[in-house]
PDB file of C-alpha atoms in Angstrom:
ATOM      1  CA  MET A   1     -12.944  21.944  -5.813  1.00 93.00           C
ATOM      2  CA  TRP A   2     -11.991  18.795  -7.721  1.00 97.00           C
ATOM      3  CA  THR A   3     -14.779  16.459  -8.798  1.00 97.00           C
ATOM      4  CA  SER A   4     -15.301  13.651 -11.277  1.00 96.00           C
ATOM      5  CA  GLN A   5     -18.085  13.964 -13.814  1.00 93.00           C
ATOM      6  CA  SER A   6     -17.650  10.398 -15.070  1.00 97.00           C
ATOM      7  CA  TRP A   7     -19.497   8.316 -12.476  1.00 98.00           C
ATOM      8  CA  THR A   8     -22.501   6.348 -13.689  1.00 98.00           C
ATOM      9  CA  ASP A   9     -22.673   3.682 -10.940  1.00 98.00           C
ATOM     10  CA  TYR A  10     -22.451   6.157  -8.060  1.00 98.00           C
ATOM     11  CA  GLU A  11     -24.653   9.183  -7.341  1.00 98.00           C
ATOM     12  CA  LEU A  12     -25.045  11.411  -4.291  1.00 98.00           C
ATOM     13  CA  LEU A  13     -28.788  11.882  -4.521  1.00 98.00           C
ATOM     14  CA  ASP A  14     -29.331  14.184  -1.539  1.00 97.00           C
ATOM     15  CA  ALA A  15     -27.692  15.393   1.684  1.00 96.00           C
ATOM     16  CA  SER A  16     -29.459  16.676   4.793  1.00 96.00           C
ATOM     17  CA  ASP A  17     -29.258  16.728   8.591  1.00 94.00           C
ATOM     18  CA  GLY A  18     -26.003  14.797   8.928  1.00 94.00           C
ATOM     19  CA  GLU A  19     -26.779  12.110   6.340  1.00 96.00           C
ATOM     20  CA  ARG A  20     -26.012  11.214   2.741  1.00 97.00           C
ATOM     21  CA  LEU A  21     -28.534   9.587   0.419  1.00 98.00           C
ATOM     22  CA  GLU A  22     -26.491   7.656  -2.136  1.00 98.00           C
ATOM     23  CA  ARG A  23     -26.980   5.315  -5.072  1.00 98.00           C
ATOM     24  CA  TRP A  24     -24.330   2.616  -5.383  1.00 98.00           C
ATOM     25  CA  GLY A  25     -25.233   0.761  -8.550  1.00 97.00           C
ATOM     26  CA  LYS A  26     -28.875  -0.232  -8.059  1.00 96.00           C
ATOM     27  CA  TYR A  27     -28.836  -0.004  -4.254  1.00 97.00           C
ATOM     28  CA  ILE A  28     -29.712   3.059  -2.163  1.00 97.00           C
ATOM     29  CA  LEU A  29     -27.799   3.707   1.071  1.00 97.00           C
ATOM     30  CA  ILE A  30     -28.156   6.284   3.833  1.00 97.00           C
ATOM     31  CA  ARG A  31     -24.929   7.001   5.726  1.00 96.00           C
ATOM     32  CA  PRO A  32     -23.866   9.644   8.262  1.00 95.00           C
ATOM     33  CA  ASP A  33     -21.551  12.491   7.275  1.00 95.00           C
ATOM     34  CA  PRO A  34     -20.392  15.117   9.821  1.00 91.00           C
ATOM     35  CA  GLN A  35     -19.881  17.708   7.064  1.00 91.00           C
ATOM     36  CA  ILE A  36     -23.630  17.852   6.417  1.00 94.00           C
ATOM     37  CA  ILE A  37     -24.581  20.385   9.081  1.00 94.00           C
ATOM     38  CA  TRP A  38     -27.511  21.882   7.145  1.00 93.00           C
ATOM     39  CA  LYS A  39     -31.134  20.822   7.458  1.00 91.00           C
ATOM     40  CA  ASN A  40     -33.336  20.921   4.413  1.00 86.00           C
ATOM     41  CA  ALA A  41     -36.545  19.167   3.455  1.00 83.00           C
ATOM     42  CA  ALA A  42     -35.836  15.563   2.480  1.00 82.00           C
ATOM     43  CA  ARG A  43     -37.804  15.716  -0.758  1.00 84.00           C
ATOM     44  CA  HIS A  44     -36.026  13.012  -2.705  1.00 93.00           C
ATOM     45  CA  PRO A  45     -38.310   9.932  -2.744  1.00 94.00           C
ATOM     46  CA  ALA A  46     -35.398   7.542  -2.209  1.00 96.00           C
ATOM     47  CA  TRP A  47     -35.125   8.655   1.444  1.00 96.00           C
ATOM     48  CA  LYS A  48     -38.122   6.400   2.086  1.00 94.00           C
ATOM     49  CA  ASN A  49     -36.840   3.462   0.054  1.00 92.00           C
ATOM     50  CA  ALA A  50     -33.266   2.913   1.181  1.00 96.00           C
ATOM     51  CA  ASP A  51     -31.786  -0.588   0.929  1.00 96.00           C
ATOM     52  CA  GLY A  52     -29.283   0.113   3.706  1.00 96.00           C
ATOM     53  CA  ILE A  53     -29.147   2.588   6.601  1.00 96.00           C
ATOM     54  CA  TYR A  54     -26.169   3.116   8.893  1.00 96.00           C
ATOM     55  CA  ARG A  55     -26.905   4.772  12.227  1.00 92.00           C
ATOM     56  CA  ARG A  56     -24.481   6.118  14.785  1.00 87.00           C
ATOM     57  CA  SER A  57     -24.858   4.910  18.364  1.00 83.00           C
ATOM     58  CA  ASN A  58     -25.142   7.326  21.300  1.00 77.00           C
ATOM     59  CA  SER A  59     -22.498   5.258  23.079  1.00 73.00           C
ATOM     60  CA  GLY A  60     -20.085   5.445  20.138  1.00 73.00           C
ATOM     61  CA  GLY A  61     -19.705   3.415  16.980  1.00 81.00           C
ATOM     62  CA  GLY A  62     -22.807   2.359  15.131  1.00 89.00           C
ATOM     63  CA  GLY A  63     -24.141  -0.226  12.724  1.00 91.00           C
ATOM     64  CA  TRP A  64     -26.366  -1.037   9.771  1.00 93.00           C
ATOM     65  CA  VAL A  65     -29.919  -0.941  11.120  1.00 89.00           C
ATOM     66  CA  LYS A  66     -31.464  -1.753   7.763  1.00 82.00           C
ATOM     67  CA  GLN A  67     -29.728  -4.028   5.314  1.00 83.00           C
ATOM     68  CA  LYS A  68     -31.750  -5.153   2.300  1.00 92.00           C
ATOM     69  CA  MET A  69     -28.711  -4.964   0.009  1.00 93.00           C
ATOM     70  CA  PRO A  70     -26.492  -8.034  -0.469  1.00 94.00           C
ATOM     71  CA  GLN A  71     -23.301  -8.588   1.501  1.00 93.00           C
ATOM     72  CA  GLU A  72     -21.338  -7.761  -1.647  1.00 96.00           C
ATOM     73  CA  TRP A  73     -22.071  -6.291  -5.066  1.00 97.00           C
ATOM     74  CA  ASN A  74     -20.039  -4.749  -7.857  1.00 98.00           C
ATOM     75  CA  ILE A  75     -19.926  -1.336  -9.498  1.00 98.00           C
ATOM     76  CA  SER A  76     -17.604   0.199 -12.062  1.00 98.00           C
ATOM     77  CA  TYR A  77     -15.868   3.467 -12.878  1.00 98.00           C
ATOM     78  CA  LYS A  78     -14.779   3.716 -16.504  1.00 98.00           C
ATOM     79  CA  ASN A  79     -12.724   0.512 -17.025  1.00 97.00           C
ATOM     80  CA  LEU A  80     -12.317  -0.207 -13.312  1.00 98.00           C
ATOM     81  CA  GLY A  81     -14.445  -2.608 -11.289  1.00 98.00           C
ATOM     82  CA  PHE A  82     -15.014  -2.571  -7.541  1.00 98.00           C
ATOM     83  CA  ALA A  83     -16.531  -4.957  -5.020  1.00 98.00           C
ATOM     84  CA  LEU A  84     -18.628  -3.130  -2.425  1.00 97.00           C
ATOM     85  CA  LYS A  85     -19.042  -4.557   1.067  1.00 94.00           C
ATOM     86  CA  PRO A  86     -20.959  -2.717   3.816  1.00 92.00           C
ATOM     87  CA  MET A  87     -18.477  -2.562   6.695  1.00 89.00           C
ATOM     88  CA  GLY A  88     -18.226  -1.216  10.190  1.00 81.00           C
ATOM     89  CA  PHE A  89     -17.995   2.535  10.707  1.00 85.00           C
ATOM     90  CA  LYS A  90     -20.278   3.195   7.685  1.00 92.00           C
ATOM     91  CA  HIS A  91     -17.738   2.249   4.987  1.00 94.00           C
ATOM     92  CA  THR A  92     -18.461   0.481   1.699  1.00 96.00           C
ATOM     93  CA  GLY A  93     -14.862  -0.124   0.615  1.00 96.00           C
ATOM     94  CA  LEU A  94     -14.726   2.784  -1.819  1.00 97.00           C
ATOM     95  CA  PHE A  95     -14.444   6.583  -1.669  1.00 97.00           C
ATOM     96  CA  PRO A  96     -16.040   7.812  -4.930  1.00 98.00           C
ATOM     97  CA  GLU A  97     -14.681  11.350  -4.627  1.00 98.00           C
ATOM     98  CA  GLN A  98     -11.175   9.927  -5.157  1.00 98.00           C
ATOM     99  CA  ALA A  99     -12.012   9.363  -8.830  1.00 98.00           C
ATOM    100  CA  ALA A 100     -10.974  12.983  -9.393  1.00 98.00           C
ATOM    101  CA  ASN A 101      -7.463  12.089  -8.241  1.00 98.00           C
ATOM    102  CA  TRP A 102      -7.440   8.850 -10.229  1.00 98.00           C
ATOM    103  CA  ASP A 103      -8.186  10.790 -13.417  1.00 98.00           C
ATOM    104  CA  TRP A 104      -5.506  13.365 -12.624  1.00 98.00           C
ATOM    105  CA  PHE A 105      -2.543  11.037 -12.161  1.00 98.00           C
ATOM    106  CA  SER A 106      -3.767   8.579 -14.821  1.00 98.00           C
ATOM    107  CA  ASP A 107      -3.508  11.385 -17.354  1.00 98.00           C
ATOM    108  CA  ILE A 108       0.034  12.183 -16.171  1.00 98.00           C
ATOM    109  CA  ILE A 109       1.086   8.531 -16.506  1.00 98.00           C
ATOM    110  CA  LYS A 110      -0.469   8.156 -19.961  1.00 98.00           C
ATOM    111  CA  ARG A 111       1.179  11.330 -21.250  1.00 98.00           C
ATOM    112  CA  ALA A 112       4.569  10.182 -19.921  1.00 98.00           C
ATOM    113  CA  LYS A 113       4.121   6.783 -21.592  1.00 97.00           C
ATOM    114  CA  ALA A 114       3.107   8.416 -24.870  1.00 97.00           C
ATOM    115  CA  LYS A 115       6.249  10.550 -24.763  1.00 97.00           C
ATOM    116  CA  GLU A 116       8.532   7.632 -23.801  1.00 97.00           C
ATOM    117  CA  PRO A 117       6.801   4.326 -24.678  1.00 96.00           C
ATOM    118  CA  ASN A 118       9.605   2.206 -23.236  1.00 96.00           C
ATOM    119  CA  ARG A 119       9.746   3.995 -19.905  1.00 97.00           C
ATOM    120  CA  GLN A 120       8.886   1.826 -16.906  1.00 97.00           C
ATOM    121  CA  ILE A 121       6.863   4.086 -14.623  1.00 98.00           C
ATOM    122  CA  LYS A 122       6.860   2.969 -10.993  1.00 98.00           C
ATOM    123  CA  VAL A 123       4.184   4.169  -8.579  1.00 98.00           C
ATOM    124  CA  LEU A 124       4.025   3.681  -4.809  1.00 98.00           C
ATOM    125  CA  ASN A 125       0.550   3.732  -3.218  1.00 98.00           C
ATOM    126  CA  LEU A 126       0.713   4.047   0.586  1.00 98.00           C
ATOM    127  CA  PHE A 127      -2.251   3.470   2.929  1.00 96.00           C
ATOM    128  CA  ALA A 128      -3.701   1.996  -0.249  1.00 97.00           C
ATOM    129  CA  TYR A 129      -6.974   0.627   1.238  1.00 96.00           C
ATOM    130  CA  THR A 130      -8.950  -1.347  -1.384  1.00 97.00           C
ATOM    131  CA  GLY A 131      -6.858  -0.180  -4.304  1.00 97.00           C
ATOM    132  CA  GLY A 132      -8.849   2.392  -6.274  1.00 98.00           C
ATOM    133  CA  ALA A 133      -5.709   4.434  -6.923  1.00 98.00           C
ATOM    134  CA  THR A 134      -3.678   1.273  -7.496  1.00 98.00           C
ATOM    135  CA  MET A 135      -6.062   0.068 -10.216  1.00 98.00           C
ATOM    136  CA  ALA A 136      -6.181   3.496 -11.860  1.00 98.00           C
ATOM    137  CA  ALA A 137      -2.378   3.766 -11.985  1.00 98.00           C
ATOM    138  CA  ALA A 138      -1.964   0.208 -13.268  1.00 98.00           C
ATOM    139  CA  GLU A 139      -4.662   0.670 -15.921  1.00 98.00           C
ATOM    140  CA  ALA A 140      -2.841   3.817 -17.081  1.00 98.00           C
ATOM    141  CA  GLY A 141       0.332   1.771 -17.627  1.00 98.00           C
ATOM    142  CA  ALA A 142       2.338   2.007 -14.397  1.00 98.00           C
ATOM    143  CA  GLN A 143       3.980  -0.655 -12.274  1.00 98.00           C
ATOM    144  CA  VAL A 144       2.479  -0.274  -8.809  1.00 98.00           C
ATOM    145  CA  VAL A 145       3.506  -1.190  -5.276  1.00 98.00           C
ATOM    146  CA  HIS A 146       0.380  -1.286  -3.090  1.00 98.00           C
ATOM    147  CA  VAL A 147       0.987  -1.038   0.671  1.00 98.00           C
ATOM    148  CA  ASP A 148      -1.582  -1.283   3.456  1.00 96.00           C
ATOM    149  CA  ALA A 149      -1.403  -2.632   7.012  1.00 93.00           C
ATOM    150  CA  SER A 150      -4.760  -4.453   6.730  1.00 93.00           C
ATOM    151  CA  LYS A 151      -4.651  -7.940   5.245  1.00 95.00           C
ATOM    152  CA  GLY A 152      -8.402  -7.776   4.610  1.00 95.00           C
ATOM    153  CA  MET A 153      -8.155  -4.529   2.633  1.00 96.00           C
ATOM    154  CA  VAL A 154      -5.289  -5.892   0.533  1.00 97.00           C
ATOM    155  CA  ALA A 155      -7.371  -8.999  -0.222  1.00 97.00           C
ATOM    156  CA  LEU A 156     -10.214  -6.749  -1.382  1.00 97.00           C
ATOM    157  CA  ALA A 157      -7.763  -4.773  -3.532  1.00 98.00           C
ATOM    158  CA  LYS A 158      -6.786  -8.018  -5.284  1.00 98.00           C
ATOM    159  CA  GLU A 159     -10.475  -8.742  -5.873  1.00 98.00           C
ATOM    160  CA  ASN A 160     -10.889  -5.273  -7.372  1.00 98.00           C
ATOM    161  CA  ALA A 161      -7.899  -5.899  -9.639  1.00 98.00           C
ATOM    162  CA  SER A 162      -9.604  -9.035 -10.930  1.00 98.00           C
ATOM    163  CA  LEU A 163     -12.856  -7.130 -11.551  1.00 98.00           C
ATOM    164  CA  SER A 164     -10.850  -4.474 -13.409  1.00 98.00           C
ATOM    165  CA  GLY A 165      -9.148  -7.016 -15.674  1.00 98.00           C
ATOM    166  CA  LEU A 166      -5.834  -6.293 -13.964  1.00 98.00           C
ATOM    167  CA  SER A 167      -5.081  -9.645 -12.319  1.00 97.00           C
ATOM    168  CA  ASP A 168      -1.930  -9.962 -14.422  1.00 97.00           C
ATOM    169  CA  ALA A 169      -0.933  -6.300 -14.171  1.00 98.00           C
ATOM    170  CA  PRO A 170       2.455  -5.475 -12.584  1.00 98.00           C
ATOM    171  CA  ILE A 171       1.069  -4.816  -9.096  1.00 98.00           C
ATOM    172  CA  ARG A 172       2.950  -5.864  -5.973  1.00 98.00           C
ATOM    173  CA  TYR A 173       0.771  -6.131  -2.863  1.00 98.00           C
ATOM    174  CA  ILE A 174       2.398  -5.552   0.516  1.00 98.00           C
ATOM    175  CA  VAL A 175       0.756  -6.009   3.938  1.00 97.00           C
ATOM    176  CA  ASP A 176       2.914  -3.819   6.145  1.00 95.00           C
ATOM    177  CA  ASP A 177       3.175  -0.665   8.221  1.00 92.00           C
ATOM    178  CA  CYS A 178       3.699   2.103   5.661  1.00 94.00           C
ATOM    179  CA  LYS A 179       6.429   3.944   7.536  1.00 93.00           C
ATOM    180  CA  LYS A 180       8.433   0.768   8.161  1.00 94.00           C
ATOM    181  CA  PHE A 181       8.089  -0.157   4.498  1.00 97.00           C
ATOM    182  CA  VAL A 182       9.282   3.267   3.331  1.00 97.00           C
ATOM    183  CA  GLU A 183      12.301   3.082   5.631  1.00 97.00           C
ATOM    184  CA  ARG A 184      13.255  -0.316   4.183  1.00 98.00           C
ATOM    185  CA  GLU A 185      12.784   0.927   0.616  1.00 98.00           C
ATOM    186  CA  ILE A 186      15.166   3.808   1.338  1.00 98.00           C
ATOM    187  CA  ARG A 187      17.791   1.374   2.617  1.00 98.00           C
ATOM    188  CA  ARG A 188      17.270  -0.831  -0.461  1.00 98.00           C
ATOM    189  CA  GLY A 189      17.722   2.151  -2.765  1.00 98.00           C
ATOM    190  CA  ASN A 190      14.388   1.730  -4.554  1.00 98.00           C
ATOM    191  CA  LYS A 191      12.906   4.707  -6.369  1.00 98.00           C
ATOM    192  CA  TYR A 192       9.459   5.678  -7.660  1.00 98.00           C
ATOM    193  CA  ASP A 193       8.213   8.057 -10.338  1.00 98.00           C
ATOM    194  CA  GLY A 194       4.902   8.674  -8.603  1.00 98.00           C
ATOM    195  CA  ILE A 195       3.866   8.543  -4.945  1.00 98.00           C
ATOM    196  CA  ILE A 196       0.309   8.438  -3.619  1.00 98.00           C
ATOM    197  CA  MET A 197      -0.533   8.585   0.073  1.00 96.00           C
ATOM    198  CA  ASP A 198      -3.833   8.743   1.933  1.00 94.00           C
ATOM    199  CA  PRO A 199      -2.758   8.540   5.582  1.00 89.00           C
ATOM    200  CA  PRO A 200      -5.281   8.094   8.393  1.00 82.00           C
ATOM    201  CA  SER A 201      -6.061  10.854  10.855  1.00 78.00           C
ATOM    202  CA  TYR A 202      -5.125   8.638  13.779  1.00 73.00           C
ATOM    203  CA  GLY A 203      -3.627   5.208  14.278  1.00 71.00           C
ATOM    204  CA  ARG A 204      -1.027   3.057  15.975  1.00 68.00           C
ATOM    205  CA  GLY A 205       2.129   1.546  14.547  1.00 61.00           C
ATOM    206  CA  PRO A 206       3.286  -2.070  14.898  1.00 60.00           C
ATOM    207  CA  SER A 207       4.973  -1.346  18.240  1.00 64.00           C
ATOM    208  CA  GLY A 208       2.092   0.686  19.628  1.00 67.00           C
ATOM    209  CA  GLU A 209       3.488   4.058  18.593  1.00 65.00           C
ATOM    210  CA  VAL A 210       0.804   6.693  18.065  1.00 66.00           C
ATOM    211  CA  TRP A 211       0.206   8.163  14.608  1.00 64.00           C
ATOM    212  CA  LYS A 212      -1.562  11.529  14.615  1.00 74.00           C
ATOM    213  CA  LEU A 213      -1.613  13.075  11.170  1.00 77.00           C
ATOM    214  CA  GLU A 214      -0.991  16.679  12.208  1.00 76.00           C
ATOM    215  CA  ASP A 215       2.067  15.622  14.210  1.00 79.00           C
ATOM    216  CA  SER A 216       3.426  13.033  11.768  1.00 83.00           C
ATOM    217  CA  ILE A 217       2.735  14.197   8.217  1.00 89.00           C
ATOM    218  CA  ASP A 218       5.797  16.451   7.858  1.00 92.00           C
ATOM    219  CA  GLU A 219       8.176  13.696   8.948  1.00 93.00           C
ATOM    220  CA  PHE A 220       6.452  11.119   6.766  1.00 93.00           C
ATOM    221  CA  ILE A 221       6.497  13.249   3.606  1.00 95.00           C
ATOM    222  CA  THR A 222      10.153  14.100   4.271  1.00 96.00           C
ATOM    223  CA  LEU A 223      10.912  10.391   4.542  1.00 97.00           C
ATOM    224  CA  THR A 224       8.863   9.320   1.527  1.00 97.00           C
ATOM    225  CA  ALA A 225      10.219  12.073  -0.722  1.00 98.00           C
ATOM    226  CA  GLN A 226      13.582  10.277  -0.550  1.00 98.00           C
ATOM    227  CA  LEU A 227      12.032   7.539  -2.698  1.00 98.00           C
ATOM    228  CA  LEU A 228      11.382   9.832  -5.666  1.00 98.00           C
ATOM    229  CA  SER A 229      13.321   9.011  -8.820  1.00 98.00           C
ATOM    230  CA  ALA A 230      15.662  11.427 -10.580  1.00 97.00           C
ATOM    231  CA  ASP A 231      12.841  12.421 -12.947  1.00 97.00           C
ATOM    232  CA  PRO A 232       9.606  11.983 -10.964  1.00 98.00           C
ATOM    233  CA  LEU A 233       6.122  12.646 -12.312  1.00 98.00           C
ATOM    234  CA  PHE A 234       3.864  13.353  -9.329  1.00 98.00           C
ATOM    235  CA  PHE A 235       3.369  13.278  -5.571  1.00 98.00           C
ATOM    236  CA  LEU A 236      -0.190  13.160  -4.194  1.00 98.00           C
ATOM    237  CA  VAL A 237      -1.186  13.605  -0.543  1.00 96.00           C
ATOM    238  CA  ASN A 238      -4.812  13.145   0.464  1.00 95.00           C
ATOM    239  CA  SER A 239      -6.386  13.803   3.864  1.00 91.00           C
ATOM    240  CA  TYR A 240      -9.770  13.391   5.514  1.00 89.00           C
ATOM    241  CA  THR A 241      -8.602  15.069   8.719  1.00 83.00           C
ATOM    242  CA  THR A 242     -10.999  17.890   9.575  1.00 77.00           C
ATOM    243  CA  GLY A 243      -9.147  21.131  10.116  1.00 73.00           C
ATOM    244  CA  LEU A 244      -5.970  20.160   8.242  1.00 81.00           C
ATOM    245  CA  SER A 245      -5.880  22.658   5.387  1.00 85.00           C
ATOM    246  CA  PRO A 246      -4.719  21.446   1.969  1.00 88.00           C
ATOM    247  CA  LEU A 247      -2.494  24.535   1.949  1.00 91.00           C
ATOM    248  CA  THR A 248      -0.650  23.102   4.953  1.00 91.00           C
ATOM    249  CA  MET A 249       0.112  19.925   3.022  1.00 92.00           C
ATOM    250  CA  SER A 250       1.089  22.020   0.000  1.00 95.00           C
ATOM    251  CA  TYR A 251       3.561  23.990   2.074  1.00 95.00           C
ATOM    252  CA  ILE A 252       5.233  20.738   3.112  1.00 95.00           C
ATOM    253  CA  LEU A 253       5.394  19.598  -0.526  1.00 97.00           C
ATOM    254  CA  GLU A 254       6.890  22.987  -1.410  1.00 97.00           C
ATOM    255  CA  LEU A 255       9.701  22.429   1.091  1.00 97.00           C
ATOM    256  CA  LYS A 256      10.324  18.728   0.518  1.00 97.00           C
ATOM    257  CA  VAL A 257       9.583  18.172  -3.174  1.00 97.00           C
ATOM    258  CA  LYS A 258       9.250  21.327  -5.259  1.00 97.00           C
ATOM    259  CA  SER A 259      12.439  22.831  -3.818  1.00 97.00           C
ATOM    260  CA  VAL A 260      14.325  19.814  -5.195  1.00 97.00           C
ATOM    261  CA  TYR A 261      12.523  19.041  -8.473  1.00 97.00           C
ATOM    262  CA  GLY A 262      10.764  22.267  -9.438  1.00 97.00           C
ATOM    263  CA  GLY A 263       7.334  21.677 -10.927  1.00 97.00           C
ATOM    264  CA  VAL A 264       3.884  22.802  -9.818  1.00 97.00           C
ATOM    265  CA  ILE A 265       1.804  22.369  -6.656  1.00 97.00           C
ATOM    266  CA  GLU A 266      -1.997  22.477  -6.509  1.00 97.00           C
ATOM    267  CA  SER A 267      -4.223  22.166  -3.476  1.00 96.00           C
ATOM    268  CA  GLY A 268      -7.953  21.924  -3.038  1.00 95.00           C
ATOM    269  CA  GLU A 269     -10.962  20.063  -1.751  1.00 95.00           C
ATOM    270  CA  LEU A 270     -12.469  16.948  -3.263  1.00 96.00           C
ATOM    271  CA  GLY A 271     -16.216  17.049  -3.688  1.00 97.00           C
ATOM    272  CA  LEU A 272     -19.327  15.241  -4.848  1.00 98.00           C
ATOM    273  CA  ARG A 273     -22.217  16.959  -6.597  1.00 97.00           C
ATOM    274  CA  VAL A 274     -25.565  16.542  -4.848  1.00 97.00           C
ATOM    275  CA  THR A 275     -28.195  15.744  -7.460  1.00 96.00           C
ATOM    276  CA  GLN A 276     -31.137  17.200  -5.530  1.00 94.00           C
ATOM    277  CA  SER A 277     -29.611  20.632  -4.905  1.00 93.00           C
ATOM    278  CA  GLY A 278     -26.885  20.928  -7.536  1.00 95.00           C
ATOM    279  CA  ALA A 279     -24.450  22.021  -4.815  1.00 95.00           C
ATOM    280  CA  TYR A 280     -21.245  20.191  -3.855  1.00 96.00           C
ATOM    281  CA  LEU A 281     -20.468  18.248  -0.701  1.00 96.00           C
ATOM    282  CA  PRO A 282     -16.839  18.628   0.487  1.00 94.00           C
ATOM    283  CA  CYS A 283     -15.166  15.234   0.918  1.00 95.00           C
ATOM    284  CA  GLY A 284     -11.595  15.697   2.070  1.00 92.00           C
ATOM    285  CA  ALA A 285      -8.639  17.580   0.658  1.00 93.00           C
ATOM    286  CA  SER A 286      -5.672  16.867  -1.575  1.00 96.00           C
ATOM    287  CA  SER A 287      -2.352  18.458  -2.403  1.00 96.00           C
ATOM    288  CA  ARG A 288      -0.673  17.554  -5.679  1.00 98.00           C
ATOM    289  CA  TRP A 289       2.848  18.118  -6.975  1.00 98.00           C
ATOM    290  CA  PHE A 290       3.676  17.412 -10.597  1.00 98.00           C
ATOM    291  CA  LYS A 291       6.207  18.248 -13.270  1.00 91.00           C
ATOM    292  CA  LYS A 292       5.151  20.720 -15.958  1.00 79.00           C
TER     293      LYS A 292
END
């Protein structure tokens, strides 16, 4: 399991009976999590003093039933800053477990820059959401193309760049369907040294076409792998789709990337340590290819 030990502004305080108890900066939130199938005594005192509680509805969806926190507040991870905004479907605009991936590819970028200071490292971040990976790659020294279909999420990514001191960093923000963008980049002959993708489990394209990760991920990785440069550094695929093994994604990377460039593939779960129990909560899975 991959975890980050460097968070100070985020903490998973406890987890029980389908809910997380979390500290985001100075605010305490309770949010649902389907992975938490165990029931243990809710001993942590913060269960009774939450600033925000998100509850699922019996008819589907849900909402914040208690909201003493502000509409927006900021937290940081190392040198990166993030604006948090309680949204629909329990989200805050940040997935803290992804810090483990940020640290991984940031180290790869920094080592490549140390070896070749004049090298221009280009990174493509697809389904880029609010830009955590974008900021990490840019802070490490890469030029980044950030692509997401949501104009609102791209706007929040720009806000996060400002909070991270990266307003003038070489980041290009694109509001577009990721597959359509990749197809155009192939036709334009553009190449990237690092590719990051965090595709949704389910969605619809610009013409109403259905995206289901299990059915589409092989084709999409095959397509995107064509954008790798002659001497690429890494390829990261992340998934929150329950039941899609990281080994499945690794097998695809074996066929589409490692067979061409050599290198190493790792796969595993991302996790967050629960302060109350000391155990780890699984939070999605990643497969990583990189050059030795």
